[in-house]
Amino acid sequence: MGGPRFEPVRTVRAYERVVEQVEEAIESGALAPGGRLPSERELMVQFSVSRSTVREALRVLQARGLVRSRPGDPNGAEVLPFTPAALHKSMTTLARVAELSLAELVQFRMVLDGSAILLAARLRTEEQLAEMSRAVEAMKAAAADDADGFGAADVAFHDAVARASGNKLIQVCTDVVRSIVLRLISDKIAGAPDREALMRRSVRHHEEVIAAVRAGDGPLAARLSKKAMYDYYAAYVPVNERAALRALLE
Amino acid sequence: MGGPRFEPVRTVRAYERVVEQVEEAIESGALAPGGRLPSERELMVQFSVSRSTVREALRVLQARGLVRSRPGDPNGAEVLPFTPAALHKSMTTLARVAELSLAELVQFRMVLDGSAILLAARLRTEEQLAEMSRAVEAMKAAAADDADGFGAADVAFHDAVARASGNKLIQVCTDVVRSIVLRLISDKIAGAPDREALMRRSVRHHEEVIAAVRAGDGPLAARLSKKAMYDYYAAYVPVNERAALRALLE
DNA sequence: CGACATTTGTACGTATGTATC
DNA sequence: CGATACATACGTACAAATGTC
């Protein structure tokens, strides 16, 4: 009885072996951002595969945001610094294929932003607090006549909060989900008839949030932040889905 | 002045055009999961590109988890049902390349799980509550002598909670981040000397959480849930990073 | 600025193993 | 079992792009 336990053989494509090895080299730090891979012809020698195989591997690595190759570049493909582009892409696909509703996306933002501001209220430095303040001031200044500036300042505020939370994962996800939401409804926001009033109310909300952060009251800041986001986006969410958003407001 | 506003020309590779078109067909629903793409030879005719170009495009689509192709398959590549595999991959890469700490990952789990349980407490159905209860019972039964069964039941519980939250994005992210965390420290958990005591304490915490859910007290359930996760993972987080986790406990 | 070598992007042909009928 | 169609992988070839002198 017993005997050797054989495992099913998983046939693995040649290009996958190439991808694995290059990926390993990058993630282990042996290949740093800005560094170059060998040229395609050099790679086909080192891996003893054909050029098509090398190229298929490079396409996969490129799709994952790890490298970029340009025609004619005498150096090989460039190792890229990390960007959440791949995460962004897969989450966008998720949003479309899994049919994520706007309500779910906004709810996720409320969760992330609420947590980020809670953490920021407790862990922020003075410099980070000042940065948030400047962003809110910029929102206030732009609310009257500069909708684009308002949006940019709003992004800057939430980005500063996410950074102050000290959690890079929260920061990246916040960024990704926000851009997805904005792409879904930026046209509707731009066309809102009472847009200026909305911006002014948003400024007021942000001022309340930052006051709570300054006071170090994390739970209050989180509550206010979620409420502010609800007020800003609820109008674009179907009525029967708003209850799920309100469930986050305590 | 003014005149037409020209946009910078972005040279776009042939394989990218192929990817775009197929992606569009899938995301729009024209190609449903289980459906088949034309064969490679057919695709090279339809797009009037070479075989290599078609194959590079297919590699990218495969890396994004949208299709799968097998050698010899008389039909073309298969359109896959959505899986968070691509999201998982890019988040794992993020964790390695951006050097996410275990503390950040656990903190993110606390945020997601806390929010999921808050929502679940308010939106759950009776059937979902029963499912969570069964999972906790299974944890209790396995705590004495079946560590693998305990882990599986624990996953089942958190998965049931995430589903009951009604937010698919929370569900997917919970799943992805949990598996990343487990891969990082499963060996340490398996080697813990007081493992049985840890499991028993975890069961107690889960029972408290589910009691709060049953009572419909979302904020309490969220607090307990975050506390439970902190107690379970804090030992594996460097001492000087634990404060960031405690900042989430109110 | 232009000539040059190198590299990538793309195309085409071929051989081989495999899945389906 | 054989026939057929397919994906995988290899090799070659040429045009376009890039960096260098």
Coordinates of C-alpha atoms (C1' of nucleotides) in Angstrom, one line a residue:
Chain A
M1 CA 0.0 0.0 0.0
G2 CA 1.0 3.6 -0.2
G3 CA 3.8 3.9 -2.7
P4 CA 4.8 7.2 -4.3
R5 CA 2.0 9.7 -4.5
F6 CA 2.1 11.0 -8.1
E7 CA 0.7 14.4 -8.9
P8 CA -1.2 15.1 -12.0
V9 CA 1.1 16.7 -14.5
R10 CA 0.0 20.2 -15.4
T11 CA 1.3 20.9 -18.9
V12 CA 2.6 24.4 -18.8
R13 CA 3.2 26.5 -21.8
A14 CA 6.7 27.6 -22.8
Y15 CA 5.8 31.3 -22.6
E16 CA 4.5 30.8 -19.1
R17 CA 7.8 29.5 -17.9
V18 CA 9.4 32.6 -19.3
V19 CA 6.8 34.8 -17.6
E20 CA 7.4 33.1 -14.3
Q21 CA 11.1 33.6 -14.4
V22 CA 11.0 37.2 -15.4
E23 CA 8.2 37.9 -12.9
E24 CA 10.2 36.3 -10.1
A25 CA 13.3 38.4 -11.0
I26 CA 11.2 41.6 -10.9
E27 CA 9.3 40.8 -7.7
S28 CA 12.4 39.6 -5.9
G29 CA 14.1 42.9 -6.8
A30 CA 16.8 41.4 -9.0
L31 CA 15.4 43.6 -11.7
A32 CA 14.5 47.1 -10.4
P33 CA 12.2 49.6 -12.1
G34 CA 14.1 51.5 -14.8
G35 CA 16.2 48.5 -15.4
R36 CA 16.2 46.7 -18.8
L37 CA 15.5 43.2 -19.9
P38 CA 17.8 41.6 -22.4
S39 CA 16.6 42.1 -26.0
E40 CA 14.2 39.6 -27.5
R41 CA 16.9 37.9 -29.4
E42 CA 19.0 37.6 -26.3
L43 CA 16.0 36.3 -24.3
M44 CA 15.3 33.6 -26.9
V45 CA 18.9 32.4 -26.5
Q46 CA 18.8 32.5 -22.7
F47 CA 15.5 30.6 -22.4
S48 CA 16.1 28.6 -25.6
V49 CA 12.7 29.3 -27.0
S50 CA 11.6 30.9 -30.2
R51 CA 11.1 34.6 -30.6
S52 CA 7.3 34.2 -30.8
T53 CA 7.4 32.6 -27.4
V54 CA 9.5 35.4 -26.0
R55 CA 7.1 37.9 -27.4
E56 CA 4.0 36.2 -26.0
A57 CA 5.6 36.2 -22.6
L58 CA 6.5 39.9 -23.0
R59 CA 2.9 40.7 -23.9
V60 CA 1.7 39.0 -20.7
L61 CA 4.2 40.9 -18.6
Q62 CA 3.2 44.1 -20.3
A63 CA -0.5 43.4 -19.6
R64 CA 0.4 43.0 -16.0
G65 CA 2.1 46.4 -16.0
L66 CA 5.5 45.0 -15.2
V67 CA 7.4 45.9 -18.3
R68 CA 7.1 48.0 -21.5
S69 CA 8.8 47.6 -24.8
R70 CA 9.2 50.0 -27.6
P71 CA 10.1 49.3 -31.2
G72 CA 13.7 50.0 -32.0
D73 CA 14.9 50.4 -28.5
P74 CA 18.4 49.0 -28.5
N75 CA 18.1 48.2 -24.8
G76 CA 15.5 45.6 -24.1
A77 CA 12.1 46.1 -22.5
E78 CA 12.0 48.5 -19.6
V79 CA 11.0 47.3 -16.1
L80 CA 8.3 49.7 -14.9
P81 CA 7.9 51.2 -11.5
F82 CA 4.7 49.9 -9.9
T83 CA 1.5 51.4 -11.0
P84 CA -2.0 50.2 -10.0
A85 CA -2.8 50.2 -13.7
A86 CA -3.2 46.4 -13.8
L87 CA -5.3 46.5 -10.7
H88 CA -7.4 49.2 -12.2
K89 CA -7.9 47.3 -15.4
S90 CA -9.0 44.1 -13.6
M91 CA -11.3 46.0 -11.3
T92 CA -12.9 47.8 -14.2
T93 CA -13.4 44.5 -15.9
L94 CA -14.9 43.2 -12.7
A95 CA -17.2 46.1 -12.6
R96 CA -18.4 45.5 -16.2
V97 CA -18.5 41.7 -16.3
A98 CA -19.8 41.1 -12.8
E99 CA -22.2 43.9 -13.4
L100 CA -21.3 45.9 -10.3
S101 CA -23.9 48.5 -9.7
L102 CA -23.1 52.1 -9.0
A103 CA -24.5 51.5 -5.5
E104 CA -22.0 48.9 -4.8
L105 CA -19.1 51.0 -6.0
V106 CA -20.2 54.0 -4.0
Q107 CA -20.8 51.8 -1.0
F108 CA -17.2 50.6 -1.4
R109 CA -16.0 54.1 -1.5
M110 CA -17.9 55.0 1.6
V111 CA -16.2 52.0 3.4
L112 CA -12.7 52.8 2.2
D113 CA -13.0 56.6 2.7
G114 CA -14.6 56.2 6.1
S115 CA -11.9 53.9 7.3
A116 CA -9.1 56.0 5.8
I117 CA -10.4 59.1 7.5
L118 CA -10.7 57.3 10.8
L119 CA -7.1 56.2 10.5
A120 CA -6.0 59.6 9.3
A121 CA -7.6 61.3 12.3
R122 CA -5.5 59.2 14.6
L123 CA -2.3 58.8 12.7
R124 CA -1.9 62.0 10.7
T125 CA 1.1 64.3 10.9
E126 CA 0.7 68.0 11.0
E127 CA 2.0 68.3 7.5
Q128 CA -0.6 65.8 6.3
L129 CA -3.3 67.8 8.1
A130 CA -2.1 71.0 6.4
E131 CA -2.2 69.3 3.0
M132 CA -5.8 68.2 3.6
S133 CA -6.7 71.8 4.7
R134 CA -5.1 73.2 1.6
A135 CA -7.2 70.9 -0.6
V136 CA -10.4 71.9 1.1
E137 CA -9.5 75.6 0.7
A138 CA -8.9 74.9 -3.0
M139 CA -12.3 73.3 -3.2
K140 CA -13.8 76.3 -1.6
A141 CA -12.1 78.7 -3.9
A142 CA -13.1 76.7 -7.0
A143 CA -16.7 76.0 -6.0
A144 CA -18.0 79.3 -7.5
D145 CA -16.8 79.1 -11.1
D146 CA -14.3 76.3 -11.7
A147 CA -15.9 72.8 -11.7
D148 CA -12.8 71.1 -13.0
G149 CA -10.6 72.7 -10.3
F150 CA -13.2 71.7 -7.7
G151 CA -13.0 68.1 -8.9
A152 CA -9.2 68.1 -8.9
A153 CA -9.1 69.6 -5.4
D154 CA -11.6 67.0 -4.2
V155 CA -9.4 64.2 -5.6
A156 CA -6.4 65.8 -3.9
F157 CA -8.2 65.9 -0.6
H158 CA -9.2 62.2 -0.6
D159 CA -5.8 61.3 -1.8
A160 CA -4.1 63.1 1.0
V161 CA -6.5 61.3 3.4
A162 CA -5.7 58.0 2.0
R163 CA -2.0 58.6 2.3
A164 CA -2.4 59.8 5.8
S165 CA -4.1 56.5 6.7
G166 CA -0.7 54.9 6.3
N167 CA -2.2 52.0 4.3
K168 CA -1.0 51.7 0.7
L169 CA -3.7 49.2 -0.1
I170 CA -6.4 51.5 1.0
Q171 CA -4.7 54.3 -1.0
V172 CA -4.6 52.3 -4.2
C173 CA -8.1 50.9 -3.9
T174 CA -9.5 54.3 -3.1
D175 CA -7.9 55.7 -6.2
V176 CA -9.0 52.9 -8.5
V177 CA -12.6 52.8 -7.3
R178 CA -13.0 56.6 -7.4
S179 CA -11.9 56.7 -11.0
I180 CA -14.3 54.0 -12.0
V181 CA -17.2 55.8 -10.3
L182 CA -16.3 59.1 -11.9
R183 CA -16.1 57.5 -15.3
L184 CA -19.6 56.1 -14.8
I185 CA -21.3 59.4 -13.8
S186 CA -19.0 62.3 -14.6
D187 CA -21.3 63.3 -17.4
K188 CA -24.3 63.3 -15.1
I189 CA -22.4 65.4 -12.5
A190 CA -21.4 67.8 -15.2
G191 CA -25.0 68.2 -16.3
A192 CA -26.5 68.7 -12.8
P193 CA -28.6 71.9 -12.8
D194 CA -27.9 72.8 -9.2
R195 CA -24.2 72.0 -9.6
E196 CA -22.9 75.0 -7.8
A197 CA -25.1 74.4 -4.8
L198 CA -23.9 70.8 -4.7
M199 CA -20.3 72.0 -4.7
R200 CA -21.0 74.5 -1.9
R201 CA -22.6 71.8 0.3
S202 CA -19.8 69.5 -0.4
V203 CA -17.3 72.1 0.7
R204 CA -19.3 72.5 4.0
H205 CA -19.2 68.8 4.5
H206 CA -15.5 68.6 3.9
E207 CA -14.9 71.4 6.4
E208 CA -16.8 69.5 9.0
V209 CA -14.8 66.4 8.3
I210 CA -11.5 68.2 8.5
A211 CA -12.5 69.8 11.8
A212 CA -13.1 66.4 13.2
V213 CA -9.7 65.2 11.9
R214 CA -8.1 68.2 13.5
A215 CA -9.8 67.4 16.8
G216 CA -8.6 63.8 16.5
D217 CA -12.2 62.5 16.6
G218 CA -11.8 59.5 14.2
P219 CA -15.3 58.0 14.6
L220 CA -17.0 61.4 14.0
A221 CA -14.8 62.1 11.0
A222 CA -15.7 58.7 9.6
R223 CA -19.4 59.3 10.1
L224 CA -19.3 62.7 8.6
S225 CA -17.3 61.4 5.6
K226 CA -19.7 58.6 4.8
K227 CA -22.6 61.0 5.2
A228 CA -21.0 63.5 2.9
M229 CA -20.4 60.9 0.2
Y230 CA -23.9 59.6 0.5
D231 CA -25.3 63.1 0.1
Y232 CA -23.1 63.7 -2.9
Y233 CA -23.8 60.5 -4.8
A234 CA -27.2 59.3 -3.7
A235 CA -29.0 61.3 -6.4
Y236 CA -27.4 59.1 -9.0
V237 CA -28.2 55.8 -7.3
P238 CA -31.6 54.2 -8.0
V239 CA -34.0 54.9 -5.1
N240 CA -34.4 51.2 -4.2
E241 CA -30.7 50.7 -3.8
R242 CA -30.1 53.7 -1.5
A243 CA -31.1 51.8 1.6
A244 CA -28.0 49.7 1.2
L245 CA -25.9 52.9 1.3
R246 CA -27.8 54.2 4.3
A247 CA -27.0 51.0 6.1
L248 CA -23.5 52.2 6.4
L249 CA -24.6 55.4 8.2
E250 CA -25.0 54.8 11.8
Chain B
M1 CA -8.2 81.4 -33.2
G2 CA -9.4 78.1 -31.9
G3 CA -9.7 75.8 -34.8
P4 CA -9.9 72.1 -34.5
R5 CA -8.4 70.6 -31.4
F6 CA -6.1 67.9 -32.6
E7 CA -5.2 65.0 -30.3
P8 CA -1.8 63.5 -30.0
V9 CA -1.5 60.4 -32.1
R10 CA -0.9 57.3 -30.0
T11 CA 0.5 54.6 -32.2
V12 CA -1.3 51.5 -31.2
R13 CA -0.1 48.0 -31.9
A14 CA -2.1 45.7 -34.1
Y15 CA -2.5 43.2 -31.3
E16 CA -4.0 45.9 -29.1
R17 CA -6.7 46.6 -31.6
V18 CA -7.5 42.9 -31.6
V19 CA -7.6 42.8 -27.8
E20 CA -9.9 45.9 -27.7
Q21 CA -12.4 44.5 -30.1
V22 CA -12.6 41.1 -28.4
E23 CA -12.7 42.7 -25.0
E24 CA -15.5 44.9 -26.1
A25 CA -17.5 42.0 -27.5
I26 CA -17.1 40.1 -24.2
E27 CA -17.9 43.0 -21.9
S28 CA -20.9 44.0 -23.9
G29 CA -22.2 40.5 -23.7
A30 CA -22.1 39.8 -27.4
L31 CA -19.8 36.9 -26.4
A32 CA -21.1 35.1 -23.3
P33 CA -19.2 32.8 -21.0
G34 CA -19.0 29.3 -22.4
G35 CA -19.1 30.8 -25.9
R36 CA -16.2 30.3 -28.3
L37 CA -14.1 32.7 -30.3
P38 CA -13.3 31.9 -33.9
S39 CA -10.2 29.8 -34.4
E40 CA -6.9 31.6 -34.6
R41 CA -6.8 31.1 -38.4
E42 CA -10.3 32.5 -38.7
L43 CA -9.4 35.5 -36.5
M44 CA -6.4 36.3 -38.6
V45 CA -8.7 36.5 -41.6
Q46 CA -11.3 38.6 -39.8
F47 CA -8.8 41.1 -38.4
S48 CA -6.5 40.8 -41.4
V49 CA -3.4 40.3 -39.2
S50 CA -0.9 37.6 -39.0
R51 CA -1.1 34.6 -36.7
S52 CA 1.5 35.9 -34.3
T53 CA -0.6 39.1 -33.8
V54 CA -3.6 37.0 -33.1
R55 CA -1.7 34.9 -30.6
E56 CA -0.2 37.8 -28.8
A57 CA -3.7 39.2 -28.4
L58 CA -5.0 35.9 -27.1
R59 CA -2.2 35.8 -24.6
V60 CA -3.2 39.2 -23.2
L61 CA -6.9 38.2 -23.1
Q62 CA -5.9 35.0 -21.3
A63 CA -3.8 37.0 -18.8
R64 CA -6.8 39.1 -18.0
G65 CA -8.8 35.9 -17.4
L66 CA -11.3 36.5 -20.2
V67 CA -10.5 33.5 -22.4
R68 CA -8.7 30.2 -22.3
S69 CA -7.4 28.3 -25.3
R70 CA -6.4 24.7 -25.4
P71 CA -4.3 22.9 -28.1
G72 CA -6.3 20.7 -30.4
D73 CA -9.6 22.2 -29.4
P74 CA -11.7 22.2 -32.7
N75 CA -13.5 25.2 -31.5
G76 CA -11.6 28.4 -30.8
A77 CA -10.7 29.9 -27.5
E78 CA -13.3 29.6 -24.8
V79 CA -14.9 32.7 -23.2
L80 CA -14.6 32.2 -19.4
P81 CA -17.1 33.1 -16.8
F82 CA -15.8 35.9 -14.6
T83 CA -13.4 35.0 -11.9
P84 CA -11.4 37.3 -9.7
A85 CA -8.2 35.6 -10.8
A86 CA -6.9 38.6 -12.6
L87 CA -7.8 40.8 -9.7
H88 CA -6.1 38.4 -7.4
K89 CA -3.0 38.3 -9.5
S90 CA -2.6 42.0 -9.7
M91 CA -3.3 42.5 -6.0
T92 CA -0.7 39.8 -5.2
T93 CA 1.8 41.6 -7.5
L94 CA 0.9 44.9 -5.7
A95 CA 1.5 43.2 -2.4
R96 CA 5.0 42.1 -3.4
V97 CA 6.2 45.0 -5.6
A98 CA 4.7 47.8 -3.4
E99 CA 6.0 45.9 -0.4
L100 CA 2.7 45.8 1.4
S101 CA 3.3 44.8 5.0
L102 CA 1.3 42.1 6.7
A103 CA 0.0 44.9 9.0
E104 CA -1.5 46.7 6.0
L105 CA -3.1 43.6 4.7
V106 CA -4.6 42.6 8.0
Q107 CA -5.8 46.2 8.5
F108 CA -7.5 46.0 5.1
R109 CA -9.2 42.8 6.1
M110 CA -10.4 44.4 9.4
V111 CA -11.9 47.3 7.3
L112 CA -13.6 45.0 4.8
D113 CA -14.8 42.4 7.3
G114 CA -16.0 45.0 9.7
S115 CA -18.0 46.7 7.0
A116 CA -19.3 43.5 5.6
I117 CA -20.6 42.4 9.0
L118 CA -22.1 45.8 9.7
L119 CA -24.0 45.5 6.4
A120 CA -24.8 41.9 7.0
A121 CA -26.3 42.6 10.4
R122 CA -28.7 45.0 8.8
L123 CA -29.5 43.4 5.4
R124 CA -29.2 39.6 6.0
T125 CA -31.9 37.1 5.3
E126 CA -32.8 34.4 7.7
E127 CA -31.2 31.8 5.4
Q128 CA -28.0 33.8 5.3
L129 CA -27.9 34.0 9.1
A130 CA -28.5 30.3 9.3
E131 CA -25.5 29.7 6.9
M132 CA -23.3 31.8 9.1
S133 CA -24.4 29.9 12.2
R134 CA -23.7 26.6 10.5
A135 CA -20.2 27.8 9.7
V136 CA -19.5 28.8 13.3
E137 CA -20.9 25.4 14.5
A138 CA -18.5 23.7 12.1
M139 CA -15.6 25.8 13.5
K140 CA -16.6 24.7 17.0
A141 CA -16.7 21.1 16.0
A142 CA -13.4 21.2 14.3
A143 CA -11.5 23.3 16.9
A144 CA -10.5 20.2 18.9
D145 CA -8.7 18.1 16.4
D146 CA -9.2 19.3 12.8
A147 CA -7.2 22.4 12.0
D148 CA -7.9 22.2 8.3
G149 CA -11.6 21.8 8.9
F150 CA -11.4 24.8 11.2
G151 CA -9.8 26.9 8.6
A152 CA -12.3 25.8 6.0
A153 CA -15.2 26.6 8.2
D154 CA -13.7 30.0 9.1
V155 CA -13.4 30.8 5.4
A156 CA -17.0 29.7 4.9
F157 CA -18.2 32.0 7.6
H158 CA -16.5 35.1 6.3
D159 CA -17.6 34.2 2.8
A160 CA -21.2 34.0 4.0
V161 CA -20.9 37.3 5.7
A162 CA -19.4 38.9 2.6
R163 CA -22.3 37.6 0.5
A164 CA -24.8 38.7 3.0
S165 CA -23.4 42.2 2.8
G166 CA -24.9 42.4 -0.7
N167 CA -21.8 44.0 -2.1
K168 CA -19.9 41.9 -4.7
L169 CA -16.9 44.1 -4.6
I170 CA -16.5 43.6 -0.9
Q171 CA -17.0 39.9 -1.4
V172 CA -14.3 39.6 -4.0
C173 CA -11.8 41.8 -2.2
T174 CA -12.3 40.0 1.0
D175 CA -11.6 36.7 -0.7
V176 CA -8.5 38.0 -2.5
V177 CA -6.9 39.7 0.5
R178 CA -7.7 36.7 2.8
S179 CA -5.9 34.3 0.5
I180 CA -2.9 36.6 0.3
V181 CA -2.7 36.9 4.1
L182 CA -3.0 33.2 4.5
R183 CA -0.3 32.5 2.0
L184 CA 2.0 34.8 3.9
I185 CA 1.5 33.3 7.4
S186 CA -0.2 29.9 7.0
D187 CA 3.0 28.2 8.0
K188 CA 3.3 30.3 11.2
I189 CA -0.3 29.6 12.1
A190 CA 0.2 25.9 11.6
G191 CA 3.3 25.9 13.8
A192 CA 1.7 27.9 16.7
P193 CA 2.3 26.0 19.9
D194 CA -1.0 27.0 21.5
R195 CA -3.0 26.5 18.3
E196 CA -5.9 24.7 19.9
A197 CA -6.4 27.5 22.5
L198 CA -6.3 30.1 19.7
M199 CA -9.0 28.2 17.8
R200 CA -11.2 27.9 20.8
R201 CA -10.9 31.7 21.5
S202 CA -11.7 32.3 17.9
V203 CA -14.8 30.3 18.1
R204 CA -15.9 32.3 21.2
H205 CA -15.3 35.5 19.3
H206 CA -17.3 34.3 16.3
E207 CA -20.2 33.3 18.5
E208 CA -20.2 36.8 20.0
V209 CA -20.2 38.3 16.5
I210 CA -23.0 36.2 15.2
A211 CA -25.1 37.0 18.3
A212 CA -24.7 40.6 17.5
V213 CA -25.7 39.9 13.9
R214 CA -28.8 38.0 15.1
A215 CA -29.7 40.9 17.3
G216 CA -29.3 43.3 14.4
D217 CA -26.7 45.3 16.2
G218 CA -24.4 46.2 13.2
P219 CA -21.9 48.5 15.0
L220 CA -21.4 46.0 17.8
A221 CA -20.9 43.2 15.3
A222 CA -18.4 45.3 13.4
R223 CA -16.5 46.2 16.6
L224 CA -16.4 42.6 17.8
S225 CA -15.3 41.4 14.3
K226 CA -12.4 43.8 14.1
K227 CA -11.3 43.0 17.6
A228 CA -11.5 39.2 16.8
M229 CA -9.3 39.6 13.8
Y230 CA -6.8 41.8 15.7
D231 CA -6.5 39.2 18.4
Y232 CA -6.1 36.4 15.9
Y233 CA -3.4 38.1 13.7
A234 CA -1.6 40.6 16.0
A235 CA 0.9 38.0 17.2
Y236 CA 2.3 37.8 13.6
V237 CA 2.5 41.5 13.1
P238 CA 5.7 43.3 14.3
V239 CA 5.0 45.1 17.6
N240 CA 5.7 48.6 16.3
E241 CA 3.0 48.1 13.6
R242 CA 0.3 47.0 15.9
A243 CA -0.7 50.5 16.9
A244 CA -2.0 51.1 13.3
L245 CA -4.3 48.0 13.7
R246 CA -5.5 49.2 17.1
A247 CA -6.4 52.5 15.6
L248 CA -9.3 50.7 13.9
L249 CA -10.7 49.5 17.2
E250 CA -12.8 52.1 18.9
Chain C
dC1 C1' 21.6 66.7 -40.0
dG2 C1' 22.4 62.1 -42.1
dA3 C1' 24.1 57.3 -42.3
dC4 C1' 24.3 53.1 -39.9
dA5 C1' 23.5 49.1 -36.9
dT6 C1' 20.3 47.2 -33.8
dT7 C1' 15.8 46.2 -32.2
dT8 C1' 11.0 45.7 -32.2
dG9 C1' 6.5 44.9 -34.9
dT10 C1' 4.5 42.0 -38.1
dA11 C1' 4.0 38.5 -41.6
dC12 C1' 4.4 33.8 -43.4
dG13 C1' 5.7 29.0 -43.7
dT14 C1' 6.3 24.6 -41.3
dA15 C1' 6.5 20.8 -38.0
dT16 C1' 4.4 18.5 -34.1
dG17 C1' 1.2 17.0 -30.6
dT18 C1' -3.6 16.9 -29.4
dA19 C1' -8.7 17.0 -29.2
dT20 C1' -12.9 15.8 -31.6
dC21 C1' -15.6 13.2 -34.8
Chain D
dC1 C1' -8.7 3.4 -35.7
dG2 C1' -8.2 7.2 -39.1
dA3 C1' -9.2 11.8 -40.7
dT4 C1' -9.5 16.4 -39.7
dA5 C1' -8.9 20.8 -37.5
dC6 C1' -6.7 23.0 -34.0
dA7 C1' -3.1 25.1 -30.9
dT8 C1' 1.8 25.2 -29.9
dA9 C1' 6.3 26.2 -31.1
dC10 C1' 10.0 27.1 -34.3
dG11 C1' 12.4 29.6 -38.0
dT12 C1' 12.9 33.1 -41.5
dA13 C1' 12.1 37.5 -43.5
dC14 C1' 11.2 42.4 -44.0
dA15 C1' 9.5 47.1 -42.6
dA16 C1' 9.4 50.6 -39.2
dA17 C1' 11.4 52.7 -35.2
dT18 C1' 15.2 54.0 -32.3
dG19 C1' 19.9 55.2 -30.7
dT20 C1' 24.5 56.3 -32.0
dC21 C1' 28.2 58.2 -34.5

